[in-house]
XYZ file of N, CA and C in Angstrom:
498
model
N -17.945 39.797 -1.159
C -17.196 39.911 -2.102
C -15.532 39.771 -1.786
N -15.175 40.265 -0.016
C -14.581 40.145 1.026
C -14.331 38.595 1.397
N -15.373 38.013 0.990
C -15.446 37.100 1.991
C -15.545 35.833 0.897
N -15.866 36.091 -0.398
C -15.581 34.801 -1.628
C -13.626 34.834 -1.646
N -13.412 36.126 -2.062
C -12.148 36.157 -1.904
C -11.007 35.726 -0.854
N -11.456 35.684 0.708
C -10.879 34.416 1.506
C -11.161 33.717 1.329
N -12.328 32.972 1.298
C -12.566 31.207 0.835
C -11.364 30.834 -0.266
N -11.617 31.802 -1.358
C -10.762 31.342 -2.710
C -9.393 31.525 -2.229
N -8.648 32.164 -1.129
C -7.617 32.159 -0.738
C -6.947 30.928 0.001
N -8.192 30.994 0.911
C -7.402 29.903 1.583
C -7.741 28.269 1.279
N -8.471 27.852 0.447
C -8.491 26.847 -0.947
C -7.220 26.780 -1.324
N -6.974 28.107 -1.651
C -5.578 28.146 -2.504
C -4.471 27.516 -1.881
N -4.632 28.389 -0.482
C -3.481 27.768 0.652
C -3.732 26.502 0.872
N -4.563 25.816 0.884
C -5.077 24.551 1.196
C -4.509 23.851 0.279
N -4.690 23.928 -0.883
C -4.261 22.867 -1.776
C -2.231 23.079 -2.259
N -1.873 24.105 -1.649
C -0.752 24.358 -2.033
C 0.149 23.642 -1.002
N -0.770 23.650 0.599
C -0.233 22.491 1.579
C -0.494 21.223 1.195
N -1.131 20.715 0.795
C -1.571 19.214 0.020
C -0.256 18.876 -0.741
N -0.248 19.668 -1.857
C 0.580 19.585 -2.783
C 1.947 19.389 -2.327
N 2.274 20.232 -1.517
C 3.955 20.217 -0.786
C 4.242 19.826 0.108
N 3.197 18.657 0.522
C 3.286 18.323 2.061
C 4.851 17.264 2.016
N 5.278 17.159 3.030
C 6.502 16.606 3.255
C 6.183 15.055 3.489
N 7.340 13.889 3.310
C 6.809 12.690 3.225
C 7.692 12.124 5.023
N 7.024 11.227 5.198
C 6.981 10.594 6.841
C 7.510 9.328 6.770
N 8.780 9.059 7.237
C 9.250 7.664 7.108
C 8.790 6.676 8.386
N 8.238 5.807 8.615
C 7.722 4.874 9.139
C 9.388 3.830 9.559
N 9.459 3.317 10.613
C 10.068 2.502 10.640
C 9.811 1.305 12.069
N 9.990 0.330 11.856
C 9.274 -1.083 12.589
C 10.536 -1.792 13.033
N 10.478 -1.306 14.346
C 12.089 -1.710 14.808
C 12.031 -3.959 15.289
N 10.794 -3.665 15.185
C 10.728 -5.660 15.984
C 10.637 -6.699 14.581
N 9.888 -6.224 12.846
C 10.086 -6.318 11.532
C 11.234 -5.753 10.802
N 11.888 -4.897 11.339
C 13.092 -4.476 10.367
C 12.695 -3.739 9.254
N 12.040 -2.978 9.117
C 11.919 -2.009 7.962
C 11.537 -0.926 8.090
N 11.629 -0.288 7.010
C 10.905 1.310 7.116
C 10.256 1.427 5.531
N 9.378 2.163 6.086
C 8.738 2.788 4.357
C 8.696 4.310 4.338
N 8.037 4.792 3.335
C 7.968 6.500 3.099
C 6.587 6.797 2.717
N 6.038 7.254 3.590
C 4.328 8.446 2.900
C 4.077 9.527 2.983
N 3.497 10.192 1.797
C 2.910 11.831 2.376
C 2.565 11.696 3.919
N 2.869 12.895 4.419
C 2.485 12.991 5.786
C 1.190 13.625 5.921
N 0.647 13.845 4.863
C -0.687 14.226 4.942
C -2.004 13.397 4.981
N -1.122 11.918 4.884
C -2.114 10.645 4.900
C -2.690 10.343 6.067
N -3.611 9.545 6.282
C -4.196 8.890 7.205
C -3.219 7.522 7.724
N -2.731 7.841 8.903
C -1.948 6.459 9.145
C -2.942 5.727 10.659
N -2.220 4.540 10.117
C -2.473 3.447 11.747
C -1.474 2.361 11.716
N -0.825 2.397 13.483
C 0.137 1.395 13.434
C -0.689 0.110 14.033
N -0.272 -1.472 13.369
C -0.899 -1.929 14.103
C -2.496 -2.069 14.107
N -2.621 -1.729 12.508
C -3.949 -1.697 12.437
C -4.553 -3.039 11.862
N -5.753 -3.884 12.071
C -6.223 -5.093 11.531
C -4.948 -6.143 10.911
N -4.124 -6.154 12.028
C -2.876 -7.551 11.812
C -1.884 -7.099 10.947
N -2.049 -5.498 10.574
C -1.038 -4.763 9.591
C 0.116 -4.359 10.470
N 1.099 -4.099 9.933
C 2.223 -3.243 11.041
C 2.168 -1.691 10.742
N 1.927 -1.140 9.546
C 1.522 0.114 9.431
C 0.276 -0.249 8.096
N -0.645 0.962 8.069
C -2.029 1.038 7.145
C -1.493 2.601 6.691
N -1.635 2.675 5.560
C -1.588 4.085 4.880
C -2.882 4.704 3.843
N -3.799 5.283 4.820
C -5.082 5.423 3.525
C -4.831 6.888 3.260
N -5.288 6.562 1.694
C -5.554 7.483 0.450
C -6.375 8.891 1.199
N -6.241 9.812 0.308
C -7.652 10.757 0.965
C -8.596 10.355 0.062
N -9.736 10.428 1.092
C -11.225 10.282 1.051
C -11.253 10.624 -0.975
N -12.048 10.220 -1.445
C -12.500 10.639 -2.968
C -13.287 11.718 -3.179
N -14.189 11.660 -2.162
C -15.233 12.654 -2.098
C -16.282 12.516 -0.866
N -17.410 13.431 -0.615
C -18.083 13.103 0.476
C -18.706 12.012 0.587
N -19.027 11.395 -0.342
C -19.790 9.749 -1.112
C -19.127 8.559 -1.151
N -17.924 8.718 -0.710
C -17.135 7.637 -1.094
C -17.199 6.662 0.206
N -17.203 5.525 -0.162
C -17.487 4.812 1.204
C -16.497 3.321 1.261
N -15.915 3.586 0.277
C -14.417 2.252 0.549
C -12.699 3.816 0.079
N -11.982 3.579 1.353
C -11.230 4.432 0.876
C -9.813 3.594 0.466
N -9.020 3.415 -0.162
C -8.247 2.937 -0.845
C -6.915 3.578 0.251
N -5.999 2.310 0.341
C -5.098 2.341 1.303
C -3.850 0.901 0.968
N -2.578 1.535 1.406
C -1.545 1.162 1.130
C -1.100 0.265 2.787
N -0.969 -1.218 2.881
C -0.568 -1.584 4.129
C 0.583 -2.819 4.103
N 1.635 -2.986 5.123
C 2.430 -3.881 5.427
C 1.996 -4.467 6.534
N 1.944 -6.098 5.935
C 2.002 -7.192 6.893
C 3.456 -7.990 7.071
N 3.539 -8.424 8.391
C 4.812 -8.799 8.311
C 4.705 -9.255 9.735
N 5.138 -11.136 9.321
C 4.740 -12.150 10.095
C 6.036 -12.928 10.155
N 6.611 -13.398 11.254
C 7.316 -14.609 11.633
C 6.888 -16.084 11.220
N 7.725 -16.371 10.928
C 7.441 -17.845 9.730
C 8.427 -18.835 10.390
N 8.183 -20.270 10.280
C 9.373 -21.112 10.596
C 10.158 -21.229 9.277
N 11.623 -21.706 9.359
C 12.229 -21.459 8.233
C 12.137 -22.824 7.504
N 12.151 -22.240 6.014
C 12.161 -23.120 5.085
C 13.124 -23.223 3.843
N 13.550 -24.288 3.182
C 14.303 -24.280 2.287
C 13.552 -23.938 0.401
N 11.756 -24.084 1.287
C 11.526 -23.576 -0.418
C 11.895 -22.098 -0.725
N 12.038 -21.926 -2.288
C 12.108 -20.418 -2.500
C 10.906 -19.546 -2.667
N 10.977 -18.261 -2.309
C 9.610 -18.038 -2.171
C 8.685 -17.736 -3.279
N 9.166 -17.974 -4.428
C 8.006 -18.268 -5.196
C 7.580 -19.614 -5.496
N 8.549 -20.396 -5.013
C 7.529 -21.691 -4.591
C 5.972 -21.452 -3.800
N 6.478 -20.892 -2.671
C 5.639 -20.676 -1.508
C 4.377 -19.635 -2.004
N 4.583 -18.765 -2.968
C 3.787 -18.322 -3.461
C 2.830 -18.742 -4.462
N 3.267 -19.964 -5.293
C 2.920 -20.372 -6.414
C 1.461 -21.483 -5.057
N 1.814 -21.961 -4.443
C 1.464 -22.597 -3.287
C -0.243 -21.769 -2.545
N -0.014 -20.318 -2.469
C -0.959 -19.971 -2.213
C -2.043 -19.403 -3.099
N -1.063 -19.132 -4.076
C -2.237 -18.382 -5.296
C -2.602 -19.744 -6.513
N -2.298 -21.341 -6.340
C -2.629 -22.230 -7.060
C -4.008 -22.064 -7.345
N -5.349 -22.053 -6.369
C -6.598 -21.842 -6.712
C -6.883 -21.224 -6.618
N -6.157 -19.828 -6.820
C -7.062 -18.402 -6.952
C -6.937 -17.795 -8.515
N -8.289 -17.918 -8.981
C -8.531 -17.474 -10.162
C -8.859 -15.983 -11.031
N -7.911 -15.268 -9.766
C -8.411 -14.019 -9.853
C -7.343 -13.108 -9.831
N -6.173 -13.952 -10.096
C -4.795 -13.549 -10.554
C -4.994 -12.757 -11.873
N -4.791 -11.748 -12.319
C -4.386 -11.092 -13.357
C -3.012 -10.799 -13.965
N -1.587 -10.701 -13.238
C -0.795 -10.599 -13.390
C 0.261 -11.028 -11.972
N 1.250 -12.194 -12.623
C 2.669 -12.290 -11.525
C 3.792 -12.345 -12.255
N 4.835 -11.494 -11.546
C 6.054 -11.492 -11.847
C 6.779 -11.361 -10.600
N 8.248 -11.834 -11.101
C 9.689 -11.296 -10.339
C 9.838 -9.638 -10.648
N 10.220 -9.684 -9.351
C 10.613 -7.723 -9.429
C 11.461 -7.573 -8.545
N 12.061 -6.850 -8.697
C 13.360 -6.045 -7.879
C 13.557 -4.716 -7.591
N 13.132 -4.688 -6.586
C 13.010 -2.917 -5.803
C 13.979 -3.101 -4.553
N 14.597 -1.961 -4.841
C 16.017 -1.573 -3.711
C 16.437 -2.747 -3.367
N 16.990 -3.377 -4.560
C 17.520 -4.914 -4.034
C 17.234 -5.629 -3.628
N 15.646 -5.819 -3.712
C 15.010 -6.931 -2.843
C 14.294 -7.581 -3.748
N 14.169 -8.818 -4.105
C 13.371 -9.828 -5.008
C 11.884 -9.913 -3.862
N 11.095 -9.152 -5.108
C 9.690 -9.357 -4.718
C 9.246 -10.043 -5.748
N 7.813 -10.640 -5.350
C 6.875 -11.573 -6.301
C 6.115 -10.331 -6.587
N 5.288 -10.073 -7.683
C 4.732 -9.282 -7.453
C 2.914 -9.902 -8.051
N 2.184 -9.416 -7.529
C 0.639 -10.055 -7.745
C -0.442 -8.861 -7.899
N -1.101 -8.656 -9.124
C -2.320 -7.976 -9.422
C -3.630 -9.189 -9.677
N -4.373 -8.447 -8.873
C -5.746 -9.886 -8.942
C -7.114 -8.903 -8.430
N -7.730 -9.472 -8.622
C -9.378 -8.648 -8.343
C -10.003 -9.386 -7.063
N -10.733 -8.678 -6.099
C -11.263 -9.586 -5.283
C -12.888 -9.079 -4.966
N -13.446 -9.388 -4.446
C -14.859 -8.569 -4.119
C -15.062 -8.522 -2.970
N -15.311 -7.796 -2.150
C -15.727 -7.759 -0.674
C -16.989 -6.856 -0.378
N -17.794 -7.606 0.142
C -18.961 -6.851 0.570
C -19.551 -6.497 -0.922
N -20.131 -5.240 -1.207
C -20.469 -5.037 -2.391
C -19.450 -4.142 -3.469
N -18.540 -4.138 -2.745
C -17.309 -3.446 -3.866
C -16.366 -4.413 -4.859
N -16.338 -4.083 -6.143
C -15.123 -4.693 -6.756
C -13.856 -3.778 -6.611
N -12.877 -5.002 -5.951
C -11.705 -4.468 -5.360
C -10.716 -5.078 -6.446
N -9.432 -4.359 -6.568
C -8.253 -4.558 -7.370
C -6.809 -4.384 -6.582
N -6.570 -5.171 -6.429
C -5.265 -5.269 -5.173
C -3.861 -5.380 -6.298
N -2.763 -5.079 -5.688
C -1.589 -4.926 -6.055
C -0.728 -5.367 -4.993
N 0.102 -6.618 -5.219
C 0.778 -6.982 -3.371
C 2.027 -7.173 -4.398
N 2.889 -7.127 -3.481
C 4.738 -7.626 -3.279
C 4.768 -8.193 -1.993
N 5.280 -9.395 -2.564
C 5.869 -10.595 -1.278
C 7.283 -10.872 -1.379
N 7.622 -11.034 -0.065
C 9.127 -11.324 -0.415
C 9.289 -11.823 1.332
N 10.434 -12.729 1.512
C 10.763 -13.599 2.736
C 12.189 -13.007 3.068
N 12.582 -13.010 4.078
C 14.019 -12.442 4.768
C 13.947 -13.289 5.867
N 14.940 -14.351 5.963
C 15.545 -15.135 7.129
C 13.749 -15.642 7.285
N 13.164 -15.715 8.773
C 11.944 -16.197 8.990
C 11.077 -15.025 9.220
N 11.116 -14.538 8.044
C 9.869 -12.808 8.215
C 9.518 -12.719 6.693
N 8.185 -13.427 6.643
C 7.553 -13.007 5.538
C 6.202 -11.795 5.473
N 6.929 -10.637 4.477
C 6.734 -8.980 4.252
C 5.514 -8.938 2.953
N 4.678 -8.637 2.875
C 3.707 -8.626 2.182
C 3.252 -7.029 2.446
N 3.207 -6.733 1.138
C 3.124 -4.986 1.094
C 1.561 -5.200 -0.013
N 0.581 -4.341 0.571
C -0.491 -4.488 -0.282
C -1.286 -3.104 -0.630
N -1.611 -2.686 -1.932
C -2.587 -1.734 -2.239
C -3.836 -2.288 -2.829
N -4.754 -1.519 -1.699
C -6.042 -1.940 -2.173
C -7.288 -1.293 -2.818
N -7.732 -0.586 -3.454
C -8.948 0.099 -4.235
C -9.679 -0.688 -4.710
N -10.983 0.473 -5.099
C -11.760 0.124 -5.869
C -11.385 0.094 -7.085
N -12.045 -0.467 -8.331
C -11.474 -1.522 -9.332
C -11.543 0.244 -10.048
N -13.017 0.972 -10.111
C -12.907 2.272 -10.312
C -11.879 3.498 -9.958
N -10.853 3.486 -8.835
C -10.156 4.093 -8.268
C -8.667 3.891 -8.394
N -8.411 2.344 -8.811
C -7.778 1.778 -8.628
C -6.189 2.595 -9.275
N -6.552 2.546 -10.542
C -5.666 3.680 -11.731
C -5.405 4.904 -11.335
N -6.145 5.615 -10.506
C -5.901 7.168 -10.232
C -4.916 7.246 -9.243
N -4.740 5.725 -8.092
C -3.824 6.063 -7.463
C -2.577 4.957 -7.224
N -2.673 4.288 -8.534
C -1.477 2.948 -8.046
C -0.383 3.890 -8.367
N 0.291 4.767 -8.902
C 1.330 5.553 -9.135
C 1.899 6.020 -7.550
N 0.931 6.534 -6.921
C 1.536 7.290 -5.725
C 1.332 6.232 -4.625
N 0.499 4.959 -4.820
C 0.761 3.686 -4.565
C 2.026 3.039 -4.501
N 2.328 3.190 -5.528
C 3.778 2.556 -6.074
C 4.948 2.743 -5.548
N 4.996 4.478 -5.644
C 6.032 5.253 -4.711
C 6.217 4.749 -3.141
N 5.159 4.691 -2.496
C 5.039 4.173 -1.169
C 5.280 2.611 -1.315
N 4.921 2.078 -1.873
C 5.131 0.982 -1.721
C 6.886 0.472 -1.903
N 7.464 1.156 -3.230
C 8.586 1.072 -3.288
C 9.901 1.748 -2.562
N 9.323 2.440 -1.392
C 10.220 3.276 -0.810
C 10.565 2.005 0.399
N 9.702 0.502 0.415
C 10.148 -0.547 1.437
C 11.645 -0.503 1.043
N 12.080 -0.573 2.648
C 13.988 -1.050 2.489
C 13.815 -1.892 3.702
N 14.926 -2.727 4.240
C 15.073 -3.279 5.378
C 15.867 -2.272 6.017
N 16.067 -2.315 7.764
C 16.873 -1.356 8.190
C 17.493 -2.604 9.350
């Protein structure tokens, strides 16, 4: 009985620590931006072309796809074309776009895109925010399986909407 009580107490403390984990702010000095995420999430810097990738906690032991938010920042040559026109060119032939709209977050104009993708045997749903500042383009992406997308979209938006230029 003591062993069961100890295990239950441990699980309670673990869930309390997870629920009240502090946020961590990542600042990228090369591309001049910051983003805030829960400190108990797994984070990789410079992972597969992204400045930062924040992985959500696994959905279970047999979970094969782990949802994540990433920020890709790239330098580009100067252009006089508006951001929306550049994005329209990019998505012109993409039939998987479900929704596309202009949004303002922290006084930054973004193009918001929701689309579906297929990767290997996973059906994915993707929320993308794109903005251009000077000669840099910033793409913030939340990717998850179609089944888990809605479970984490609020947390993903909280992380993505913490994006700021520094």
